[in-house]
Amino acid sequence: MLVKKQIRGLPAYAPGKPIAEVKREYGLDHVIKMASNENPYGASPKVAERIAMVASETAIYPDGYGTELREALASKHQVSEKQIMLGNGSDEVIQFLCRGFLSSNTNTVMATPSFSQYKLNATIEDAQIIEVPVTSSGDHDLEAMLAAINEQTRIVWICNPNNPNGVALSREAFRHFLDRVPKECLVVSDEAYYEYVTTDDYPDSVSLLSHYPQLVVLRTFSKAYGLAGLRVGYGIASESVAQAIDPVRPPFNNNAIAHQAALAALEDEAFIRLCKEKNQQEKQRLRAYFEKEGFFVYPSETNFLLVETGIPGNQLFQAFLEKGFILRSGEALGYPTGIRISIGSKEENDAFLEVAPTIFNTCKT
Ligand SMILES: *Cc1c(COP(=O)(O)O)cnc(C)c1O
């Protein structure tokens, strides 16, 4: 058997540890997962109601075009439904873009550290990967990224705010960047944490689509909307880009229950506002605590914090795990002495703050 060369030896995605496994392994009754930036308040109650209503509708294939959801998103964003690319999570839209635009004689430019899926999918397509280190403040180095773009560059990835550090790019910087990227190169703005952003200096990238036909905006229902388990994400692009890559999409890539759940989630804007507010409050509280410990915390526009502790990430990960907290070690994320923590609910953060000082004290010495 000859698997293609670019995936030989490629490690499979290592997900955060599941709660049930941690409970069993460490004999814990209570485990709190603060590793994958899910919404600690779940989803709008309207979602479960809608799912119950359609729970028996499983025998018929879903609407492959996702007409209803497409129309709802088009109306929300004031774009044509033909500009929407629905994915089984925005991860899948990343895959479509790579499949549609990258091949062995092309390259793609991205920041490092950034979200792992750009590199993975580009590698599978055998494209050359050009990684540009973020600046010391954690920002995309846009000048260096521009300098790295050449005639073979098909996609440049902007993760805004960036995962894993939470740092956001300003409107001005983004526009200035778009003005200088060659028209043949796609600019993908991955905005998975859009709903959590509070700075008023954040780009309104959807409104930029009409000026910049090579722009692609990614959004997801997995984070603030609380539908990570159902897998719905989408891209918004020019009609020609969206239509060009549509043939690579599997015919029924979102299931029928997920369609309805996403529609119900979209209707409850009050829920998103409330989650954003609570996230902001709790984020300030955790940030203040980490700073009191003397750690550097990246300015985050998301629902997670990257904390530079000076302690090996895996060591801290292990110490918190044994106390029933699943965090994300910075070691696999490009920050060897960092730890990434998703902002929990008030109760979850209370519990975290109760055990954290002892753990940090033990690890610091
Ligand atoms: C979580 C995340 C996604 C993917 O989410 P899906 O569940 O696939 O929609 C995409 N980009 C970034 C930066 C993320 O953090």
GROMACS .gro file of C-alpha atoms and ligand atoms in nm:
model
  380
    1MET     CA    1   0.000   0.000   0.000
    2LEU     CA    2   0.139   0.336  -0.095
    3VAL     CA    3  -0.021   0.620   0.091
    4LYS     CA    4   0.064   0.956  -0.068
    5LYS     CA    5   0.395   1.094   0.046
    6GLN     CA    6   0.273   1.411   0.213
    7ILE     CA    7   0.060   1.222   0.467
    8ARG     CA    8   0.318   0.954   0.548
    9GLY     CA    9   0.415   0.998   0.912
   10LEU     CA   10   0.178   1.291   0.961
   11PRO     CA   11   0.042   1.279   1.318
   12ALA     CA   12  -0.337   1.260   1.352
   13TYR     CA   13  -0.513   1.544   1.537
   14ALA     CA   14  -0.472   1.508   1.913
   15PRO     CA   15  -0.795   1.632   2.072
   16GLY     CA   16  -0.833   1.758   2.427
   17LYS     CA   17  -0.883   1.471   2.674
   18PRO     CA   18  -1.247   1.366   2.713
   19ILE     CA   19  -1.401   1.431   3.056
   20ALA     CA   20  -1.509   1.068   3.111
   21GLU     CA   21  -1.158   0.941   3.054
   22VAL     CA   22  -1.005   1.188   3.300
   23LYS     CA   23  -1.261   1.096   3.568
   24ARG     CA   24  -1.177   0.728   3.533
   25GLU     CA   25  -0.801   0.774   3.515
   26TYR     CA   26  -0.770   0.996   3.823
   27GLY     CA   27  -1.068   0.874   4.023
   28LEU     CA   28  -1.238   1.215   4.012
   29ASP     CA   29  -1.612   1.284   4.047
   30HIS     CA   30  -1.596   1.625   3.896
   31VAL     CA   31  -1.393   1.735   3.596
   32ILE     CA   32  -1.402   2.076   3.428
   33LYS     CA   33  -1.292   2.108   3.067
   34MET     CA   34  -1.132   2.440   2.983
   35ALA     CA   35  -0.942   2.319   2.678
   36SER     CA   36  -1.140   2.361   2.357
   37ASN     CA   37  -1.301   2.705   2.387
   38GLU     CA   38  -1.654   2.569   2.393
   39ASN     CA   39  -1.937   2.778   2.537
   40PRO     CA   40  -1.965   2.701   2.912
   41TYR     CA   41  -2.331   2.814   2.904
   42GLY     CA   42  -2.420   2.563   2.633
   43ALA     CA   43  -2.648   2.681   2.354
   44SER     CA   44  -2.967   2.887   2.349
   45PRO     CA   45  -3.255   2.683   2.500
   46LYS     CA   46  -3.431   2.736   2.167
   47VAL     CA   47  -3.181   2.493   2.012
   48ALA     CA   48  -3.284   2.193   2.222
   49GLU     CA   49  -3.651   2.279   2.164
   50ARG     CA   50  -3.599   2.283   1.790
   51ILE     CA   51  -3.401   1.959   1.795
   52ALA     CA   52  -3.683   1.791   1.987
   53MET     CA   53  -3.927   1.906   1.721
   54VAL     CA   54  -3.727   1.745   1.439
   55ALA     CA   55  -3.588   1.450   1.632
   56SER     CA   56  -3.786   1.194   1.433
   57GLU     CA   57  -3.689   1.335   1.094
   58THR     CA   58  -3.388   1.114   1.041
   59ALA     CA   59  -3.478   0.888   0.750
   60ILE     CA   60  -3.460   1.148   0.473
   61TYR     CA   61  -3.133   1.297   0.345
   62PRO     CA   62  -3.084   1.658   0.448
   63ASP     CA   63  -3.122   1.944   0.203
   64GLY     CA   64  -2.775   1.927   0.048
   65TYR     CA   65  -2.780   2.294  -0.044
   66GLY     CA   66  -2.881   2.392   0.310
   67THR     CA   67  -3.130   2.634   0.158
   68GLU     CA   68  -3.293   2.757   0.478
   69LEU     CA   69  -2.969   2.811   0.666
   70ARG     CA   70  -2.806   2.968   0.363
   71GLU     CA   71  -3.094   3.213   0.332
   72ALA     CA   72  -3.085   3.298   0.700
   73LEU     CA   73  -2.710   3.363   0.688
   74ALA     CA   74  -2.735   3.562   0.366
   75SER     CA   75  -2.998   3.782   0.522
   76LYS     CA   76  -2.804   3.822   0.848
   77HIS     CA   77  -2.490   3.931   0.661
   78GLN     CA   78  -2.660   4.117   0.376
   79VAL     CA   79  -2.493   3.906   0.110
   80SER     CA   80  -2.622   3.674  -0.161
   81GLU     CA   81  -2.692   3.313  -0.061
   82LYS     CA   82  -2.453   3.216  -0.343
   83GLN     CA   83  -2.170   3.373  -0.142
   84ILE     CA   84  -2.215   3.131   0.149
   85MET     CA   85  -2.011   2.810   0.183
   86LEU     CA   86  -2.157   2.577   0.445
   87GLY     CA   87  -1.921   2.338   0.618
   88ASN     CA   88  -1.931   2.059   0.871
   89GLY     CA   89  -1.764   2.303   1.107
   90SER     CA   90  -1.549   2.581   0.963
   91ASP     CA   91  -1.272   2.319   0.972
   92GLU     CA   92  -1.440   2.171   0.669
   93VAL     CA   93  -1.449   2.506   0.487
   94ILE     CA   94  -1.073   2.530   0.548
   95GLN     CA   95  -1.046   2.188   0.388
   96PHE     CA   96  -1.254   2.296   0.085
   97LEU     CA   97  -1.039   2.604   0.035
   98CYS     CA   98  -0.720   2.398   0.046
   99ARG     CA   99  -0.863   2.135  -0.183
  100GLY     CA  100  -0.984   2.393  -0.427
  101PHE     CA  101  -0.682   2.623  -0.438
  102LEU     CA  102  -0.370   2.435  -0.328
  103SER     CA  103  -0.159   2.176  -0.507
  104SER     CA  104   0.205   2.080  -0.539
  105ASN     CA  105   0.313   2.382  -0.740
  106THR     CA  106   0.161   2.636  -0.509
  107ASN     CA  107   0.234   2.775  -0.167
  108THR     CA  108   0.035   2.919   0.120
  109VAL     CA  109   0.135   3.179   0.379
  110MET     CA  110   0.029   3.168   0.744
  111ALA     CA  111   0.133   3.298   1.083
  112THR     CA  112   0.295   3.073   1.341
  113PRO     CA  113   0.174   2.996   1.602
  114SER     CA  114  -0.175   2.990   1.461
  115PHE     CA  115  -0.464   2.750   1.411
  116SER     CA  116  -0.332   2.406   1.315
  117GLN     CA  117  -0.580   2.321   1.040
  118TYR     CA  118  -0.438   2.557   0.778
  119LYS     CA  119  -0.103   2.384   0.779
  120LEU     CA  120  -0.248   2.035   0.803
  121ASN     CA  121  -0.483   2.071   0.508
  122ALA     CA  122  -0.225   2.252   0.296
  123THR     CA  123   0.024   1.976   0.369
  124ILE     CA  124  -0.225   1.713   0.253
  125GLU     CA  125  -0.260   1.903  -0.076
  126ASP     CA  126   0.120   1.900  -0.109
  127ALA     CA  127   0.145   2.278  -0.115
  128GLN     CA  128   0.455   2.449   0.017
  129ILE     CA  129   0.393   2.597   0.363
  130ILE     CA  130   0.538   2.936   0.443
  131GLU     CA  131   0.510   3.015   0.813
  132VAL     CA  132   0.576   3.365   0.937
  133PRO     CA  133   0.639   3.399   1.312
  134VAL     CA  134   0.406   3.631   1.502
  135THR     CA  135   0.565   3.941   1.656
  136SER     CA  136   0.662   3.955   2.024
  137SER     CA  137   0.322   4.108   2.100
  138GLY     CA  138   0.156   3.805   1.941
  139ASP     CA  139   0.036   3.993   1.632
  140HIS     CA  140   0.048   3.863   1.277
  141ASP     CA  141   0.361   4.011   1.118
  142LEU     CA  142   0.174   4.149   0.819
  143GLU     CA  143   0.478   4.310   0.658
  144ALA     CA  144   0.671   3.984   0.667
  145MET     CA  145   0.366   3.794   0.543
  146LEU     CA  146   0.335   4.032   0.248
  147ALA     CA  147   0.702   3.991   0.172
  148ALA     CA  148   0.658   3.613   0.172
  149ILE     CA  149   0.381   3.618  -0.090
  150ASN     CA  150   0.497   3.535  -0.443
  151GLU     CA  151   0.340   3.427  -0.773
  152GLN     CA  152   0.277   3.076  -0.646
  153THR     CA  153   0.091   3.191  -0.335
  154ARG     CA  154  -0.277   3.095  -0.350
  155ILE     CA  155  -0.396   3.149   0.007
  156VAL     CA  156  -0.281   3.367   0.294
  157TRP     CA  157  -0.441   3.288   0.631
  158ILE     CA  158  -0.530   3.552   0.887
  159CYS     CA  159  -0.663   3.411   1.211
  160ASN     CA  160  -0.840   3.706   1.370
  161PRO     CA  161  -0.844   3.686   1.668
  162ASN     CA  162  -0.559   3.440   1.654
  163ASN     CA  163  -0.584   3.100   1.817
  164PRO     CA  164  -0.383   3.018   2.038
  165ASN     CA  165  -0.297   3.367   2.170
  166GLY     CA  166  -0.628   3.552   2.135
  167VAL     CA  167  -0.468   3.861   1.980
  168ALA     CA  168  -0.679   4.055   1.727
  169LEU     CA  169  -0.575   4.257   1.426
  170SER     CA  170  -0.701   4.613   1.388
  171ARG     CA  171  -0.932   4.733   1.112
  172GLU     CA  172  -0.668   4.971   0.979
  173ALA     CA  173  -0.393   4.707   0.967
  174PHE     CA  174  -0.620   4.457   0.796
  175ARG     CA  175  -0.733   4.700   0.528
  176HIS     CA  176  -0.385   4.819   0.460
  177PHE     CA  177  -0.283   4.453   0.422
  178LEU     CA  178  -0.571   4.374   0.184
  179ASP     CA  179  -0.475   4.671  -0.030
  180ARG     CA  180  -0.136   4.521  -0.095
  181VAL     CA  181  -0.207   4.149  -0.140
  182PRO     CA  182  -0.206   4.051  -0.511
  183LYS     CA  183  -0.560   4.000  -0.643
  184GLU     CA  184  -0.483   3.637  -0.739
  185CYS     CA  185  -0.418   3.537  -0.378
  186LEU     CA  186  -0.706   3.456  -0.143
  187VAL     CA  187  -0.704   3.619   0.198
  188VAL     CA  188  -0.889   3.401   0.449
  189SER     CA  189  -0.996   3.578   0.767
  190ASP     CA  190  -1.081   3.308   1.020
  191GLU     CA  191  -1.316   3.471   1.270
  192ALA     CA  192  -1.416   3.177   1.487
  193TYR     CA  193  -1.431   3.406   1.794
  194TYR     CA  194  -1.609   3.696   1.623
  195GLU     CA  195  -1.900   3.698   1.870
  196TYR     CA  196  -1.665   3.751   2.165
  197VAL     CA  197  -1.472   4.047   2.027
  198THR     CA  198  -1.524   4.367   2.229
  199THR     CA  199  -1.271   4.609   2.080
  200ASP     CA  200  -1.427   4.867   1.848
  201ASP     CA  201  -1.114   4.854   1.638
  202TYR     CA  202  -1.202   4.516   1.487
  203PRO     CA  203  -1.250   4.486   1.110
  204ASP     CA  204  -1.602   4.450   0.972
  205SER     CA  205  -1.470   4.209   0.713
  206VAL     CA  206  -1.807   4.111   0.566
  207SER     CA  207  -1.853   4.472   0.457
  208LEU     CA  208  -1.510   4.456   0.290
  209LEU     CA  209  -1.612   4.168   0.062
  210SER     CA  210  -1.747   4.401  -0.204
  211HIS     CA  211  -1.414   4.586  -0.224
  212TYR     CA  212  -1.188   4.282  -0.206
  213PRO     CA  213  -1.306   3.990  -0.422
  214GLN     CA  214  -1.024   3.767  -0.295
  215LEU     CA  215  -1.140   3.794   0.068
  216VAL     CA  216  -1.296   3.493   0.244
  217VAL     CA  217  -1.449   3.526   0.592
  218LEU     CA  218  -1.492   3.219   0.813
  219ARG     CA  219  -1.741   3.197   1.099
  220THR     CA  220  -1.863   2.909   1.312
  221PHE     CA  221  -2.148   2.791   1.531
  222SER     CA  222  -1.902   2.595   1.747
  223LYS     CA  223  -1.788   2.866   1.985
  224ALA     CA  224  -2.031   3.133   2.113
  225TYR     CA  225  -2.337   2.964   1.960
  226GLY     CA  226  -2.259   2.649   2.157
  227LEU     CA  227  -2.304   2.398   1.874
  228ALA     CA  228  -1.955   2.245   1.864
  229GLY     CA  229  -2.106   1.897   1.893
  230LEU     CA  230  -2.323   1.944   1.584
  231ARG     CA  231  -2.056   2.074   1.342
  232VAL     CA  232  -2.173   2.380   1.156
  233GLY     CA  233  -1.945   2.651   1.021
  234TYR     CA  234  -1.943   2.864   0.710
  235GLY     CA  235  -1.746   3.089   0.485
  236ILE     CA  236  -1.854   3.404   0.306
  237ALA     CA  237  -1.673   3.490  -0.015
  238SER     CA  238  -1.730   3.646  -0.353
  239GLU     CA  239  -1.983   3.453  -0.554
  240SER     CA  240  -1.716   3.332  -0.794
  241VAL     CA  241  -1.494   3.188  -0.519
  242ALA     CA  242  -1.787   3.023  -0.338
  243GLN     CA  243  -1.925   2.871  -0.656
  244ALA     CA  244  -1.583   2.759  -0.780
  245ILE     CA  245  -1.514   2.541  -0.477
  246ASP     CA  246  -1.868   2.406  -0.436
  247PRO     CA  247  -1.788   2.085  -0.634
  248VAL     CA  248  -1.541   1.971  -0.365
  249ARG     CA  249  -1.812   1.981  -0.096
  250PRO     CA  250  -1.965   1.641  -0.014
  251PRO     CA  251  -2.333   1.644  -0.115
  252PHE     CA  252  -2.487   1.626   0.236
  253ASN     CA  253  -2.214   1.776   0.449
  254ASN     CA  254  -2.440   1.923   0.719
  255ASN     CA  255  -2.696   1.695   0.878
  256ALA     CA  256  -3.063   1.786   0.899
  257ILE     CA  257  -3.066   1.824   1.279
  258ALA     CA  258  -2.764   2.056   1.265
  259HIS     CA  259  -2.937   2.275   1.004
  260GLN     CA  260  -3.234   2.325   1.235
  261ALA     CA  261  -3.017   2.379   1.541
  262ALA     CA  262  -2.815   2.648   1.365
  263LEU     CA  263  -3.134   2.821   1.248
  264ALA     CA  264  -3.272   2.824   1.602
  265ALA     CA  265  -2.939   2.948   1.740
  266LEU     CA  266  -2.934   3.238   1.493
  267GLU     CA  267  -3.273   3.355   1.613
  268ASP     CA  268  -3.159   3.403   1.972
  269GLU     CA  269  -2.931   3.704   1.960
  270ALA     CA  270  -3.000   3.786   2.324
  271PHE     CA  271  -2.833   3.460   2.425
  272ILE     CA  272  -2.515   3.553   2.236
  273ARG     CA  273  -2.510   3.900   2.395
  274LEU     CA  274  -2.543   3.751   2.741
  275CYS     CA  275  -2.265   3.497   2.681
  276LYS     CA  276  -2.039   3.771   2.550
  277GLU     CA  277  -2.103   3.983   2.859
  278LYS     CA  278  -2.039   3.701   3.104
  279ASN     CA  279  -1.730   3.595   2.911
  280GLN     CA  280  -1.593   3.946   2.933
  281GLN     CA  281  -1.650   3.965   3.309
  282GLU     CA  282  -1.499   3.626   3.378
  283LYS     CA  283  -1.208   3.690   3.145
  284GLN     CA  284  -1.117   4.005   3.340
  285ARG     CA  285  -1.133   3.809   3.662
  286LEU     CA  286  -0.902   3.530   3.539
  287ARG     CA  287  -0.667   3.778   3.377
  288ALA     CA  288  -0.637   3.978   3.700
  289TYR     CA  289  -0.555   3.661   3.889
  290PHE     CA  290  -0.284   3.549   3.642
  291GLU     CA  291  -0.128   3.894   3.648
  292LYS     CA  292  -0.123   3.886   4.025
  293GLU     CA  293   0.076   3.563   3.996
  294GLY     CA  294   0.327   3.764   3.793
  295PHE     CA  295   0.248   3.597   3.460
  296PHE     CA  296   0.220   3.763   3.121
  297VAL     CA  297  -0.126   3.728   2.968
  298TYR     CA  298  -0.177   3.800   2.599
  299PRO     CA  299  -0.454   4.056   2.533
  300SER     CA  300  -0.739   3.830   2.424
  301GLU     CA  301  -1.049   3.917   2.221
  302THR     CA  302  -1.174   3.559   2.257
  303ASN     CA  303  -1.311   3.322   2.520
  304PHE     CA  304  -0.968   3.192   2.615
  305LEU     CA  305  -0.643   3.326   2.760
  306LEU     CA  306  -0.289   3.232   2.672
  307VAL     CA  307  -0.080   3.269   2.985
  308GLU     CA  308   0.298   3.278   2.974
  309THR     CA  309   0.396   3.120   3.307
  310GLY     CA  310   0.760   3.028   3.253
  311ILE     CA  311   0.670   2.675   3.366
  312PRO     CA  312   0.671   2.392   3.109
  313GLY     CA  313   0.319   2.369   2.967
  314ASN     CA  314   0.296   1.990   2.994
  315GLN     CA  315   0.391   2.000   3.361
  316LEU     CA  316   0.114   2.249   3.440
  317PHE     CA  317  -0.131   2.059   3.222
  318GLN     CA  318  -0.061   1.742   3.420
  319ALA     CA  319  -0.083   1.915   3.760
  320PHE     CA  320  -0.423   2.068   3.675
  321LEU     CA  321  -0.546   1.743   3.524
  322GLU     CA  322  -0.488   1.559   3.848
  323LYS     CA  323  -0.709   1.816   4.022
  324GLY     CA  324  -0.983   1.776   3.764
  325PHE     CA  325  -0.914   2.064   3.523
  326ILE     CA  326  -0.843   1.998   3.158
  327LEU     CA  327  -0.642   2.290   3.019
  328ARG     CA  328  -0.435   2.306   2.700
  329SER     CA  329  -0.059   2.286   2.729
  330GLY     CA  330   0.117   2.552   2.525
  331GLU     CA  331   0.381   2.300   2.421
  332ALA     CA  332   0.188   2.168   2.122
  333LEU     CA  333   0.063   2.519   2.041
  334GLY     CA  334   0.397   2.691   1.992
  335TYR     CA  335   0.425   2.834   2.345
  336PRO     CA  336   0.635   2.580   2.542
  337THR     CA  337   0.601   2.760   2.874
  338GLY     CA  338   0.246   2.874   2.819
  339ILE     CA  339  -0.091   2.740   2.909
  340ARG     CA  340  -0.418   2.810   2.725
  341ILE     CA  341  -0.733   2.822   2.933
  342SER     CA  342  -1.087   2.857   2.806
  343ILE     CA  343  -1.296   3.101   3.010
  344GLY     CA  344  -1.544   2.898   3.213
  345SER     CA  345  -1.868   2.992   3.385
  346LYS     CA  346  -1.848   3.177   3.717
  347GLU     CA  347  -1.873   2.848   3.908
  348GLU     CA  348  -1.606   2.681   3.696
  349ASN     CA  349  -1.370   2.974   3.735
  350ASP     CA  350  -1.436   2.986   4.111
  351ALA     CA  351  -1.330   2.623   4.130
  352PHE     CA  352  -1.025   2.690   3.916
  353LEU     CA  353  -0.920   2.989   4.127
  354GLU     CA  354  -0.950   2.778   4.438
  355VAL     CA  355  -0.691   2.523   4.329
  356ALA     CA  356  -0.469   2.734   4.103
  357PRO     CA  357  -0.254   2.919   4.363
  358THR     CA  358  -0.136   2.594   4.523
  359ILE     CA  359  -0.059   2.436   4.187
  360PHE     CA  360   0.136   2.735   4.062
  361ASN     CA  361   0.324   2.759   4.392
  362THR     CA  362   0.428   2.396   4.373
  363CYS     CA  363   0.532   2.421   4.007
  364LYS     CA  364   0.721   2.750   4.042
  365THR     CA  365   0.968   2.601   4.291
  366LIG     C1  366  -1.250   2.638   1.683
  366LIG     C2  367  -1.187   2.700   1.564
  366LIG     C3  368  -1.227   2.671   1.434
  366LIG     C4  369  -1.312   2.556   1.392
  366LIG     O1  370  -1.425   2.535   1.443
  366LIG     P1  371  -1.533   2.436   1.381
  366LIG     O2  372  -1.582   2.366   1.500
  366LIG     O3  373  -1.469   2.346   1.281
  366LIG     O4  374  -1.630   2.529   1.318
  366LIG     C5  375  -1.171   2.739   1.328
  366LIG     N1  376  -1.077   2.831   1.349
  366LIG     C6  377  -1.034   2.860   1.472
  366LIG     C7  378  -0.931   2.964   1.487
  366LIG     C8  379  -1.087   2.796   1.583
  366LIG     O5  380  -1.038   2.824   1.704
   0.00000   0.00000   0.00000
